[in-house]
PDB file of C-alpha atoms and ligand atoms in Angstrom:
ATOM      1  CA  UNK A  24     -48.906 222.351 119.020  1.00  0.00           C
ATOM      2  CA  UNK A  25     -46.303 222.192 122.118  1.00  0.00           C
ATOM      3  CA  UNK A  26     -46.488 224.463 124.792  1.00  0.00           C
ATOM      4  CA  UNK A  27     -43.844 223.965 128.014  1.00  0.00           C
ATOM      5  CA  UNK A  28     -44.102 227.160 129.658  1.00  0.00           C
ATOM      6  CA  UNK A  29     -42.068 227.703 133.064  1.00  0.00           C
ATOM      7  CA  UNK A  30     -41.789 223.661 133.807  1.00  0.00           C
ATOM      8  CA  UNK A  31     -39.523 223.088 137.332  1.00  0.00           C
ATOM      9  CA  UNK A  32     -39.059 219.365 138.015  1.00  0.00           C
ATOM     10  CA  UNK A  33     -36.162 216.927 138.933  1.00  0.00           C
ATOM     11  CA  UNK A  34     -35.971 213.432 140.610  1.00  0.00           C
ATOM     12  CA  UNK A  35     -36.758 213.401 144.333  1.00  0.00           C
ATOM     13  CA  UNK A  36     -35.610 216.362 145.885  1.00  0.00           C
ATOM     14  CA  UNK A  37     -32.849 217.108 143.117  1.00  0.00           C
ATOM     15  CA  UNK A  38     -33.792 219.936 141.152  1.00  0.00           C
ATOM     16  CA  UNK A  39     -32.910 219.876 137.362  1.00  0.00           C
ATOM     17  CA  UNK A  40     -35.874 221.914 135.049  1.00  0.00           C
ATOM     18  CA  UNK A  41     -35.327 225.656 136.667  1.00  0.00           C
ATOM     19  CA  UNK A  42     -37.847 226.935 134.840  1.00  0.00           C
ATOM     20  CA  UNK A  43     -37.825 225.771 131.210  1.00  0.00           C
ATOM     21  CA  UNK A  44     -39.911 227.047 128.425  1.00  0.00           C
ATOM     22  CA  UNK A  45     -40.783 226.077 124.891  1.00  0.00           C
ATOM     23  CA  UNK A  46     -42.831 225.887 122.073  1.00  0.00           C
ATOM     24  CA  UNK A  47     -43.077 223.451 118.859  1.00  0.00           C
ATOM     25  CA  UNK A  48     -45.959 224.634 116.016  1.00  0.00           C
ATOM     26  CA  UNK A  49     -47.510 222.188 114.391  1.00  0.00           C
ATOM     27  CA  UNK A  50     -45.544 220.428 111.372  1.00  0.00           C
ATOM     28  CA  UNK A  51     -42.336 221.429 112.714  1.00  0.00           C
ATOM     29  CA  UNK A  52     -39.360 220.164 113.523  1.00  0.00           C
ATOM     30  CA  UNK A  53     -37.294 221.681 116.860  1.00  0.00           C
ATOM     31  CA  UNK A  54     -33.880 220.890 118.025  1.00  0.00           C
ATOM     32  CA  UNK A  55     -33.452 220.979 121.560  1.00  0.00           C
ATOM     33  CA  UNK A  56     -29.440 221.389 122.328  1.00  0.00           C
ATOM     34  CA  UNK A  57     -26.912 221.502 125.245  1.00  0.00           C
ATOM     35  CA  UNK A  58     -24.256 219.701 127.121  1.00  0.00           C
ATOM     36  CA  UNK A  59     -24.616 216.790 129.196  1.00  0.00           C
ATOM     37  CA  UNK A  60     -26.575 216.316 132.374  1.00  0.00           C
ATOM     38  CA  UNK A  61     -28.259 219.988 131.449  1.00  0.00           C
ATOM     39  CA  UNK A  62     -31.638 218.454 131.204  1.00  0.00           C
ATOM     40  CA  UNK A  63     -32.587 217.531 127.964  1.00  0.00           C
ATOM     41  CA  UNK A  64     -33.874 213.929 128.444  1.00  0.00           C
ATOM     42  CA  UNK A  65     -35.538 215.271 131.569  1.00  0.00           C
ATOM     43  CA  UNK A  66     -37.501 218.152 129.386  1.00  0.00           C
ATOM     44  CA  UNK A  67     -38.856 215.391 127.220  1.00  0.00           C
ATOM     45  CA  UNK A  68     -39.397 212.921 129.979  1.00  0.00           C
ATOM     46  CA  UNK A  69     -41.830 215.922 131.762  1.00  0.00           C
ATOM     47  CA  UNK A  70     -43.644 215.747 128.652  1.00  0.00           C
ATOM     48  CA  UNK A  71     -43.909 212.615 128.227  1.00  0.00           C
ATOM     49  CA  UNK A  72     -45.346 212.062 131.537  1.00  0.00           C
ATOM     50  CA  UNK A  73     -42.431 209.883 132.562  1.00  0.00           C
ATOM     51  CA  UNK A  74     -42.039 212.343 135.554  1.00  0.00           C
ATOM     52  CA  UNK A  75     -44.321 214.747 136.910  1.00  0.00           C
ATOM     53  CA  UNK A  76     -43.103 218.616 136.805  1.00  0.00           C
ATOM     54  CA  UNK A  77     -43.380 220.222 140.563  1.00  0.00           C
ATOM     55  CA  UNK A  78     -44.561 223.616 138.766  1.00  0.00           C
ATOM     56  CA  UNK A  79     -45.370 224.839 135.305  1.00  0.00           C
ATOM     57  CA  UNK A  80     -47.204 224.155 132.337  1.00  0.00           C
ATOM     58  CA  UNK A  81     -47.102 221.625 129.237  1.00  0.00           C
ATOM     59  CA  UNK A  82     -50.218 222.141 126.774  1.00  0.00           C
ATOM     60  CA  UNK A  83     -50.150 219.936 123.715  1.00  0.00           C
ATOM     61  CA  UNK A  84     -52.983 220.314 120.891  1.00  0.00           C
ATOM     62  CA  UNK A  85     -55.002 222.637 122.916  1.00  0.00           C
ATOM     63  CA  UNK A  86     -55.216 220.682 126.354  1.00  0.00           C
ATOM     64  CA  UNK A  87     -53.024 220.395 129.396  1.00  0.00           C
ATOM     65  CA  UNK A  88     -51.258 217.038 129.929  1.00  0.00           C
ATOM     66  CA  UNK A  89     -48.612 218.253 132.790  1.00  0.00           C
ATOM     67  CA  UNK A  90     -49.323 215.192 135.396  1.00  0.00           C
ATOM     68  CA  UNK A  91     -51.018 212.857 133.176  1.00  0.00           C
ATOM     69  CA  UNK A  92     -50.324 208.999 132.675  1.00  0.00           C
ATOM     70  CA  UNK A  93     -47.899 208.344 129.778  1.00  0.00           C
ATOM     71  CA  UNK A  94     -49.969 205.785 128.226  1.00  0.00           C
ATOM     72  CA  UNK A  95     -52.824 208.570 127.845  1.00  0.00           C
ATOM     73  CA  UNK A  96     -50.397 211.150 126.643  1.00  0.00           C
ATOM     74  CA  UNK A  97     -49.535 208.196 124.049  1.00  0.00           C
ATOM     75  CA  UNK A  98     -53.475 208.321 123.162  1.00  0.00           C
ATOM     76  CA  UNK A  99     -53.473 211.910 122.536  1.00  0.00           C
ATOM     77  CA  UNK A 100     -50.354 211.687 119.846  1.00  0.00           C
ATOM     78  CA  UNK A 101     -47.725 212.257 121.670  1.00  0.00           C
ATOM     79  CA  UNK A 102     -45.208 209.938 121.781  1.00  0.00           C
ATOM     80  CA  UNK A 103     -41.471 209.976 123.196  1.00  0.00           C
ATOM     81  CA  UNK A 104     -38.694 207.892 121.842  1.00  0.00           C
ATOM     82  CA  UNK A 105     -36.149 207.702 124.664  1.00  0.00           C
ATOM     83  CA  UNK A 106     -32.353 207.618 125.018  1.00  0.00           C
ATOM     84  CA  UNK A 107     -30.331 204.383 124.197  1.00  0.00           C
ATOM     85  CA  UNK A 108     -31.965 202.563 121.766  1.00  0.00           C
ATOM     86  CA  UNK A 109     -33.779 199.906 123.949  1.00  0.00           C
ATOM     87  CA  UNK A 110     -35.996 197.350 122.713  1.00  0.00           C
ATOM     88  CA  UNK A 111     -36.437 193.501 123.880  1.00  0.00           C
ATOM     89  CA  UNK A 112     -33.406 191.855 122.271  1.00  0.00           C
ATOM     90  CA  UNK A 113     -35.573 188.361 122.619  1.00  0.00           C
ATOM     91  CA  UNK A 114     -38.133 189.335 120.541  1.00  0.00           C
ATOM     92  CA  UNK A 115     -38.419 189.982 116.676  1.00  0.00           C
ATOM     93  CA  UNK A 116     -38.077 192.993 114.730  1.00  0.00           C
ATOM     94  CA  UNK A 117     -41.904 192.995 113.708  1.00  0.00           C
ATOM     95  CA  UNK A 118     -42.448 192.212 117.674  1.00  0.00           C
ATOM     96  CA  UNK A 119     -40.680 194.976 119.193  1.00  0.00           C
ATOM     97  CA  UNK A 120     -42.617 197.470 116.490  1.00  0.00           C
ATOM     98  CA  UNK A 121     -46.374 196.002 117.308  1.00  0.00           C
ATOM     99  CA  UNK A 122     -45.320 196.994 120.687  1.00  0.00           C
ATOM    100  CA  UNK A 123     -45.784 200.864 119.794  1.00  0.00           C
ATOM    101  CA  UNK A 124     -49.371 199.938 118.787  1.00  0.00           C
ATOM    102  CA  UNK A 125     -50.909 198.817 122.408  1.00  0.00           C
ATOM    103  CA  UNK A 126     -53.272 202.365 122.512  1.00  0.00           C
ATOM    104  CA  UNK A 127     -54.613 201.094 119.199  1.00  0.00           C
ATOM    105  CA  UNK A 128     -57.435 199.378 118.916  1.00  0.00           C
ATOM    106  CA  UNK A 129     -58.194 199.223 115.374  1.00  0.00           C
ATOM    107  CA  UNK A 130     -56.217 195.973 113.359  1.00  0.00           C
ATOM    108  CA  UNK A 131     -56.432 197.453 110.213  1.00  0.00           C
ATOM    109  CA  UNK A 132     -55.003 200.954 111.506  1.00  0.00           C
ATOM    110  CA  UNK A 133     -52.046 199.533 113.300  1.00  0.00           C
ATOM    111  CA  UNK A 134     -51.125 197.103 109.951  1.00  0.00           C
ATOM    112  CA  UNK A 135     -51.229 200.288 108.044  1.00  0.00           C
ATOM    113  CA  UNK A 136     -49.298 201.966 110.486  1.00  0.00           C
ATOM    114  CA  UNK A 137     -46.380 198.543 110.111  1.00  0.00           C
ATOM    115  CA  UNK A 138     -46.581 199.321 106.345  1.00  0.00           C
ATOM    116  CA  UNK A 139     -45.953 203.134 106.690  1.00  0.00           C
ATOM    117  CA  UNK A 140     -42.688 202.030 109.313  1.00  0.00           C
ATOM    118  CA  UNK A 141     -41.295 199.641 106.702  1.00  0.00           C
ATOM    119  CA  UNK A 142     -41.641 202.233 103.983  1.00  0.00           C
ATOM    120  CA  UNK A 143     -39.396 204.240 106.176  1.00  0.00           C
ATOM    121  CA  UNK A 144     -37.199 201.804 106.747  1.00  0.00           C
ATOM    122  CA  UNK A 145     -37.167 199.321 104.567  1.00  0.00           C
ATOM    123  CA  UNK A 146     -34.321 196.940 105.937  1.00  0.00           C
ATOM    124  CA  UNK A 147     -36.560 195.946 108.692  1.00  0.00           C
ATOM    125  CA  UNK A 148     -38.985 194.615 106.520  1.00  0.00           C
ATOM    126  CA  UNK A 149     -36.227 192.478 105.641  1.00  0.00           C
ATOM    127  CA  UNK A 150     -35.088 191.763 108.778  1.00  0.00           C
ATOM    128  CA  UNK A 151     -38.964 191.101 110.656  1.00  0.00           C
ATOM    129  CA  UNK A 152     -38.304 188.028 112.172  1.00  0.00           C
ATOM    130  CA  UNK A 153     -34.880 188.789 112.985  1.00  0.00           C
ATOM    131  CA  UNK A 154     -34.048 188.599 116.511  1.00  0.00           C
ATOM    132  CA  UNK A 155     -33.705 192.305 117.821  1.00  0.00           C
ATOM    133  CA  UNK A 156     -30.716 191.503 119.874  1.00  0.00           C
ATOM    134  CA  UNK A 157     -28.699 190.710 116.711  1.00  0.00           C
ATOM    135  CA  UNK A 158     -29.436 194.245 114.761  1.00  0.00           C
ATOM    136  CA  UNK A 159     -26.629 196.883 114.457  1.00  0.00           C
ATOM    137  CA  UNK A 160     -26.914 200.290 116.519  1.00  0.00           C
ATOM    138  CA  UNK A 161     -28.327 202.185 113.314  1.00  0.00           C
ATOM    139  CA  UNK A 162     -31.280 199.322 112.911  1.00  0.00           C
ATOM    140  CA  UNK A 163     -31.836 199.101 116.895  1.00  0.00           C
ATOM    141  CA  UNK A 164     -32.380 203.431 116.123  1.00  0.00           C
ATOM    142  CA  UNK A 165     -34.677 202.301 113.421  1.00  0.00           C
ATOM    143  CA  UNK A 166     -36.742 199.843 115.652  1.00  0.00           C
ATOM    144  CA  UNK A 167     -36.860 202.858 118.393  1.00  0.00           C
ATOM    145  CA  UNK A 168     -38.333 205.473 115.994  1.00  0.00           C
ATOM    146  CA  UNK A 169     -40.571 202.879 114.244  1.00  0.00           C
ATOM    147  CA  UNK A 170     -42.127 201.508 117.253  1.00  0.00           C
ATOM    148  CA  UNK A 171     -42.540 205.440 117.812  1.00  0.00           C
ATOM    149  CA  UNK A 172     -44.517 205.914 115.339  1.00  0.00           C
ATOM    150  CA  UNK A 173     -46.778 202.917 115.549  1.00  0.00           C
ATOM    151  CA  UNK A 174     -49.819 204.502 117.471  1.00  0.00           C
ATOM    152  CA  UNK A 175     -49.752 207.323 114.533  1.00  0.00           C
ATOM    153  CA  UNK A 176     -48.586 209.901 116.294  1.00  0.00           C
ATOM    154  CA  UNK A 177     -49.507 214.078 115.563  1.00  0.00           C
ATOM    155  CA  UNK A 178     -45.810 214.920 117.655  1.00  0.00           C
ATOM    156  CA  UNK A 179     -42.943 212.740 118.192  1.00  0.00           C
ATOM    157  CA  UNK A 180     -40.178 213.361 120.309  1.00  0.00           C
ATOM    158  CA  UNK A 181     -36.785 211.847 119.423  1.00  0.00           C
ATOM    159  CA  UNK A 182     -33.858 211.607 122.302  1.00  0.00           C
ATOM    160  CA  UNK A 183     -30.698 212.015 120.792  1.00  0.00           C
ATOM    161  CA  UNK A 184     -31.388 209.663 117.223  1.00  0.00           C
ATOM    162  CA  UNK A 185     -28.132 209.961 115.979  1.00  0.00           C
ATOM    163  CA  UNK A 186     -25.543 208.930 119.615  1.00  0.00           C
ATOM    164  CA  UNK A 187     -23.157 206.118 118.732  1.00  0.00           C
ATOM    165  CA  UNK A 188     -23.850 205.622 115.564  1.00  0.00           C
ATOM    166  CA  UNK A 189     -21.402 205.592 112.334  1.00  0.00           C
ATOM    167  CA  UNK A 190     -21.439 209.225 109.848  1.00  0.00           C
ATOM    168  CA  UNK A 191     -23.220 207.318 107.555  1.00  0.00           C
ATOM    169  CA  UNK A 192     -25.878 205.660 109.621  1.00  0.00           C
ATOM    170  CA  UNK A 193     -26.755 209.135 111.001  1.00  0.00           C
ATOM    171  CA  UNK A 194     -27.089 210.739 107.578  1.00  0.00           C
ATOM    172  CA  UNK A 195     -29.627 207.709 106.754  1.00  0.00           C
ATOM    173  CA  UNK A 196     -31.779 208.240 110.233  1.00  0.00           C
ATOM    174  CA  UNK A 197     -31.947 212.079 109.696  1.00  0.00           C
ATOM    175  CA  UNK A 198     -32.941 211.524 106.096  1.00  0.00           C
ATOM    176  CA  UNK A 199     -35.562 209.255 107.096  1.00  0.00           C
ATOM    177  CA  UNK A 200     -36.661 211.747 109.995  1.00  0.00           C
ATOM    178  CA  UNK A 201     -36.887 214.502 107.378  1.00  0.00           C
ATOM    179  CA  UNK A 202     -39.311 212.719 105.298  1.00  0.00           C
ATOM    180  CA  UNK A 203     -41.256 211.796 108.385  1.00  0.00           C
ATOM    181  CA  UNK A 204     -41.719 215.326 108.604  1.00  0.00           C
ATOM    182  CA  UNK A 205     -42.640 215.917 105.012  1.00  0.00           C
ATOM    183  CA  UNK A 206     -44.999 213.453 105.712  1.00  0.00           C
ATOM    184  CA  UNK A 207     -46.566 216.314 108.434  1.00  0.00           C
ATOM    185  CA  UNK A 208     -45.316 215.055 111.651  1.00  0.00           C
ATOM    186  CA  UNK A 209     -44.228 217.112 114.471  1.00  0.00           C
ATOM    187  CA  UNK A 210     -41.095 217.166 115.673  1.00  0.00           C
ATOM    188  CA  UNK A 211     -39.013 217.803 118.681  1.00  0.00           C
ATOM    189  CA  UNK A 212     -35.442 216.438 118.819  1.00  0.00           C
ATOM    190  CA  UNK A 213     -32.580 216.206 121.271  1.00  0.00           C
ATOM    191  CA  UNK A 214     -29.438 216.278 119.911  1.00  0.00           C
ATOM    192  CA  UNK A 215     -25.783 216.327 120.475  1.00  0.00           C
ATOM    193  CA  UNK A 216     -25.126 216.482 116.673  1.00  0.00           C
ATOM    194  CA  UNK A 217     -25.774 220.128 116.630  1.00  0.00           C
ATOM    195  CA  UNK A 218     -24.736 220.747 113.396  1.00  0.00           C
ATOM    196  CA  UNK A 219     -26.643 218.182 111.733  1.00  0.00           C
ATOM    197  CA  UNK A 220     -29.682 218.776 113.887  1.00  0.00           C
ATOM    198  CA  UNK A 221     -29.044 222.583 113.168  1.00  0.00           C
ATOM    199  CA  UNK A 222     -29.503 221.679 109.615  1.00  0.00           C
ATOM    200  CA  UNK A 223     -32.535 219.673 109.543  1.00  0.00           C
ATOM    201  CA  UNK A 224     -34.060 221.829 111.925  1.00  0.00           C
ATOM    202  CA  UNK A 225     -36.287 225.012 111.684  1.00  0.00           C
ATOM    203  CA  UNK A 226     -35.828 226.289 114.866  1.00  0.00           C
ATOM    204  CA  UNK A 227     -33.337 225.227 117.839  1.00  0.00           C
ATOM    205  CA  UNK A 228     -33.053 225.918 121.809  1.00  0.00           C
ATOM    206  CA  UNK A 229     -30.314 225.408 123.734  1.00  0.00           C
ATOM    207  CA  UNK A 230     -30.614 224.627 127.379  1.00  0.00           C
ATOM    208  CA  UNK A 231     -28.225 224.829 129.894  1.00  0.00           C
ATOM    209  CA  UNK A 232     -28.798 224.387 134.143  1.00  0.00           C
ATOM    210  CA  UNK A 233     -32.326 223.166 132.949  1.00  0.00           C
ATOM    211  CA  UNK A 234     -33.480 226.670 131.460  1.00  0.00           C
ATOM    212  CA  UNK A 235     -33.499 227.075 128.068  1.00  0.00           C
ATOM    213  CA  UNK A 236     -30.667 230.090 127.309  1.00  0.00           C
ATOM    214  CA  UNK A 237     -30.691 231.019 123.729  1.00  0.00           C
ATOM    215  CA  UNK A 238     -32.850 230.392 120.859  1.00  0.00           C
ATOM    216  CA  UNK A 239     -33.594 230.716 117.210  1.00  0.00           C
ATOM    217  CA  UNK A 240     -34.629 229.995 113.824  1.00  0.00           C
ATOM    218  CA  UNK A 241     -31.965 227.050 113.430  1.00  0.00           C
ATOM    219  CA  UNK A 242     -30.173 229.429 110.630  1.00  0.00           C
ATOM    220  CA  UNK A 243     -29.217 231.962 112.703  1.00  0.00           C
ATOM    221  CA  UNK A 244     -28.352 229.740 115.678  1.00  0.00           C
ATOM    222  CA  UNK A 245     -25.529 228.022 113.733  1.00  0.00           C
ATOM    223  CA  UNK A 246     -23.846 231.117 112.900  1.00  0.00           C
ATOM    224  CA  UNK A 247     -24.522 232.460 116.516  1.00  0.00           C
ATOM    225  CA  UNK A 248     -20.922 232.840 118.191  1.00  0.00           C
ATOM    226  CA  UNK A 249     -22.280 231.349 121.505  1.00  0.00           C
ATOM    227  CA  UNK A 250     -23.423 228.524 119.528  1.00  0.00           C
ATOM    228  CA  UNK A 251     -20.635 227.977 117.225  1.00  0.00           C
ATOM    229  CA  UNK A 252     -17.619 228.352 120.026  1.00  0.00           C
ATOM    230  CA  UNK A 253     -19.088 226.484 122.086  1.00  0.00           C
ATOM    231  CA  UNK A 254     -20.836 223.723 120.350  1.00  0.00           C
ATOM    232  CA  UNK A 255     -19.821 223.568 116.760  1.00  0.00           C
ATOM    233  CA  UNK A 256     -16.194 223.583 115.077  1.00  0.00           C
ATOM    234  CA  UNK A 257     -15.127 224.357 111.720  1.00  0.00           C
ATOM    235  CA  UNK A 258     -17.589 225.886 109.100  1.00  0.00           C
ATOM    236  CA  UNK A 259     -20.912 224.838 108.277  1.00  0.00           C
ATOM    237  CA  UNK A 260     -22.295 222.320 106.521  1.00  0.00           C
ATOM    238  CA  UNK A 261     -24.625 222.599 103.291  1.00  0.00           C
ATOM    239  CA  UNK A 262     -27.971 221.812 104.431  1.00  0.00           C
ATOM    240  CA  UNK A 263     -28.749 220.419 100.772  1.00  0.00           C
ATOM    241  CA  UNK A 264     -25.733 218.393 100.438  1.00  0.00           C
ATOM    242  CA  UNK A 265     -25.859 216.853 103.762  1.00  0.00           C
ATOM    243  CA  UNK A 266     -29.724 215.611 103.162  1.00  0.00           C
ATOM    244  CA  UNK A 267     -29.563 215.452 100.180  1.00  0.00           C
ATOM    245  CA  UNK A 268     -32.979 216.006  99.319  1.00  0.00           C
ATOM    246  CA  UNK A 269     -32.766 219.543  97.583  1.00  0.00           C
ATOM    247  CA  UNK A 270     -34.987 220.643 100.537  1.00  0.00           C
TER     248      UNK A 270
HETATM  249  N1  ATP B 132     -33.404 208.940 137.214  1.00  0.00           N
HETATM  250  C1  ATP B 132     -32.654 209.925 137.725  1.00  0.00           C
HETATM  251  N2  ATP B 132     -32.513 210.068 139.067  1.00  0.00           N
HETATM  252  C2  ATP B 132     -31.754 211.074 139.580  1.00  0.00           C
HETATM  253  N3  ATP B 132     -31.096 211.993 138.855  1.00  0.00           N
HETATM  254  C3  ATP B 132     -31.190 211.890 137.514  1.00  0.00           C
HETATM  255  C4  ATP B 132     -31.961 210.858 136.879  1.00  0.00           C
HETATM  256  N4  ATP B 132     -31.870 211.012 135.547  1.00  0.00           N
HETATM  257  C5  ATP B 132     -31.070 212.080 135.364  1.00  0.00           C
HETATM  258  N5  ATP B 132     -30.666 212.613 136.534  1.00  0.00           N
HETATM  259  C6  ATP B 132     -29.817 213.799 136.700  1.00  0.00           C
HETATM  260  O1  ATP B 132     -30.488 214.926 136.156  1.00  0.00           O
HETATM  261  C7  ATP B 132     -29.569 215.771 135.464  1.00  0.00           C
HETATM  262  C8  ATP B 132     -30.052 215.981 134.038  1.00  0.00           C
HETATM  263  O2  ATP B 132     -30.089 214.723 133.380  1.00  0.00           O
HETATM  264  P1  ATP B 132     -30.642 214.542 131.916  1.00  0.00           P
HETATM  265  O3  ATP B 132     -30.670 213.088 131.666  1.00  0.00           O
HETATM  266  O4  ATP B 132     -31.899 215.299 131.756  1.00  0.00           O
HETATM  267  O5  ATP B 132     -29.506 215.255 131.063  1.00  0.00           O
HETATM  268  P2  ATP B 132     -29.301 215.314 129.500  1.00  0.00           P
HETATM  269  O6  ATP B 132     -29.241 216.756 129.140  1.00  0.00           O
HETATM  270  O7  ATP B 132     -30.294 214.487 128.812  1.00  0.00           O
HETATM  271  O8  ATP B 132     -27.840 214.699 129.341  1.00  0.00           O
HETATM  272  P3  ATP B 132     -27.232 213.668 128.266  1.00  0.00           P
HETATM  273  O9  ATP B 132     -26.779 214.515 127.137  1.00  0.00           O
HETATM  274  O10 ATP B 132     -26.075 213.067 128.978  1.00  0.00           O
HETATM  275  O11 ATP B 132     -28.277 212.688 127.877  1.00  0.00           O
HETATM  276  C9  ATP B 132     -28.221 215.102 135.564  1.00  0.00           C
HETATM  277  O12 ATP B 132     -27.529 215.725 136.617  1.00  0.00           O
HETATM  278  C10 ATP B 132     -28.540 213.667 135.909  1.00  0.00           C
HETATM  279  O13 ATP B 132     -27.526 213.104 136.690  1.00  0.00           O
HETATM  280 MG1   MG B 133     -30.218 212.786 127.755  1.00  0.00          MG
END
C-alpha cells in the first residue's frame, strides 16, 4: 500500500534521509524503530508531505505522492499523526476532533466518522466539551489519533503514540490501535517502545543515520541480538498477555 523506495531529504542543506526504503502492505501494521535524531519523524514527515524529499520515491495505493501538498495526501487516505500530542488547548474535545474532518465534505460521513472515534475511545465522549488544555497526556494521545482518523483514512501513520505516558495508559492506546487495525486500517508506527511496538507489530525496521539497517517480521526482530542489545533489556514479553486480546 506504502512504497518509500531510496527517499534522501533533510531540512535546508542538512542531510538526514540517506537513502531510506520501505514498504507497508495493505492491512498491516509496521514499526519503524531507532534512536533519537536518526530520522524517524523525518521518514513520516516525507510522506506526509510535510517536507519534500530531494530524491527518491514514495508511492501510496498505486500513485506517486513524493512532492505533493499534505492536505491532498490527506484526501487520498493518508494521514500522519505527529510527535507531541498537540491540539488547541482552547478548544473542546469534540472541536479539536472535527478538525481532522476539513477534506470531508459529506456531514453525515464525518458524524459517522465522530461516532467510530468515540467507540474507540470512549472517555472523550465523556469529556466533548471539555476544554482540551485540561486532558491528561494519555487523552491529549487519544485526541491526536482520533482527529487522525476523522477524514477515514486507508493508512495512518502514528509518531511515537506511546512517549510520556504512564505503563498503563500505553497498554490502553496500543489496545485501542490494535483494534483500529482489526478494523482494516493500515498502519505505520514510530516507536521508542520497541518491545511493545515489537509485539503489536507484524513487521519492524530499524533505522539508523536515516537508512533503514535491519529488518523483519517483528518476531524475529525481537529476538535479533542487534535488536535486543541494543534496544531491548530483559526477556520478552507475551504478546497475548500484554494486549490482551488473545490475538
Ligand atoms: N525542523 C528541523 N530543522 C532542522 N533540523 C531538524 C528539524 N527537525 C529535525 N531536525 C534534525 O534532523 C535529525 C533527525 O530528526 P528526526 O526528528 O527525524 O529524528 P527522530 O528519529 O524522529 O528522533 P526522536 O526519536 O527524537 O523523535 C536530527 O538531527 C534533528 O536535529
Ligand atoms: Mg521523532
Amino acid at each position: 500500500m506504502l512504497e518509500i523506495k531510496d527517499v534522501v531529504g533533510g531540512y535546508g542543506s542538512v542531510q538526514v534521509l540517506n537513502g531510506a526504503s520501505l514498504k507497508v502492505a495493505r492491512g498491516q501494521i509496521v514499526a519503524l524503530l531507532g534512536g533519537n535524531g536518526t530520522g524517524k519523524s523525518t521518514l513520516l514527515k516525507a510522506v506526509s508531505g510535510l517536507i519534500k524529499p530531494w530524491s527518491g520515491s514514495i508511492t501510496f495505493d498505486g500513485e506517486r505522492i513524493d512532492g505533493l501538498r499534505p492536505d491532498l495526501i490527506v484526501r487520498r487516505g493518508l494521514v500522519q499523526v505527529t510527535q507531541g500530542k498537540e491540539v488547541f488547548p482552547g478548544m473542546t474535545v469534540e472541536e479539536n476532533l472535527k478538525l481532522g474532518a476539513f477534506v470531508v465534505r459529506d456531514r453525515a460521513k464525518a458524524s459517522r466518522a465522530l461516532d467510530r472515534v468515540y467507540t474507540y475511545f470512549p472517555i472523550l465522549k465523556e469529556r466533548r466539551q471539555q476544554l482540551s488544555g485540561t486532558l491528561s497526556g494519555g487523552q491529549l494521545q487519544m485526541v491526536c489519533i482520533g482527529r487522525g482518523l476523522m477524514s477515514s483514512p486507508k493508512m495512518i501513520m502514528l509518531d511515537e503514540p506511546s512517549s510520556a505516558l504512564a505503563p498503563q495508559v500505553v497498554l490502553d492506546i496500543f489496545r485501542t490501535i490494535h483494534r483500529i487495525t482489526q478494523d482494516g486500517m493500515t498502519v505505520l508506527m514510530v516507536e521508542q517502545n520497541v518491545r511493545m511496538a515489537l509485539l503489536l507489530a507484524e513487521y519492524g525496521y530499524v533505522i539508523m543515520d536515516g537508512v533503514i539497517h535491519i529488518e523483519g517480521p517483528a518476531d524475529q526482530l525481537i529476538h535479533d541480538d542487534n535488536v535486543r542489545l541494543s534496544y531491548l533489556g530483559g526477556t520478552v514479553a507475551n504478546r497475548e498477555a500484554s494486549l490482551g486480546t488473545g490475538a
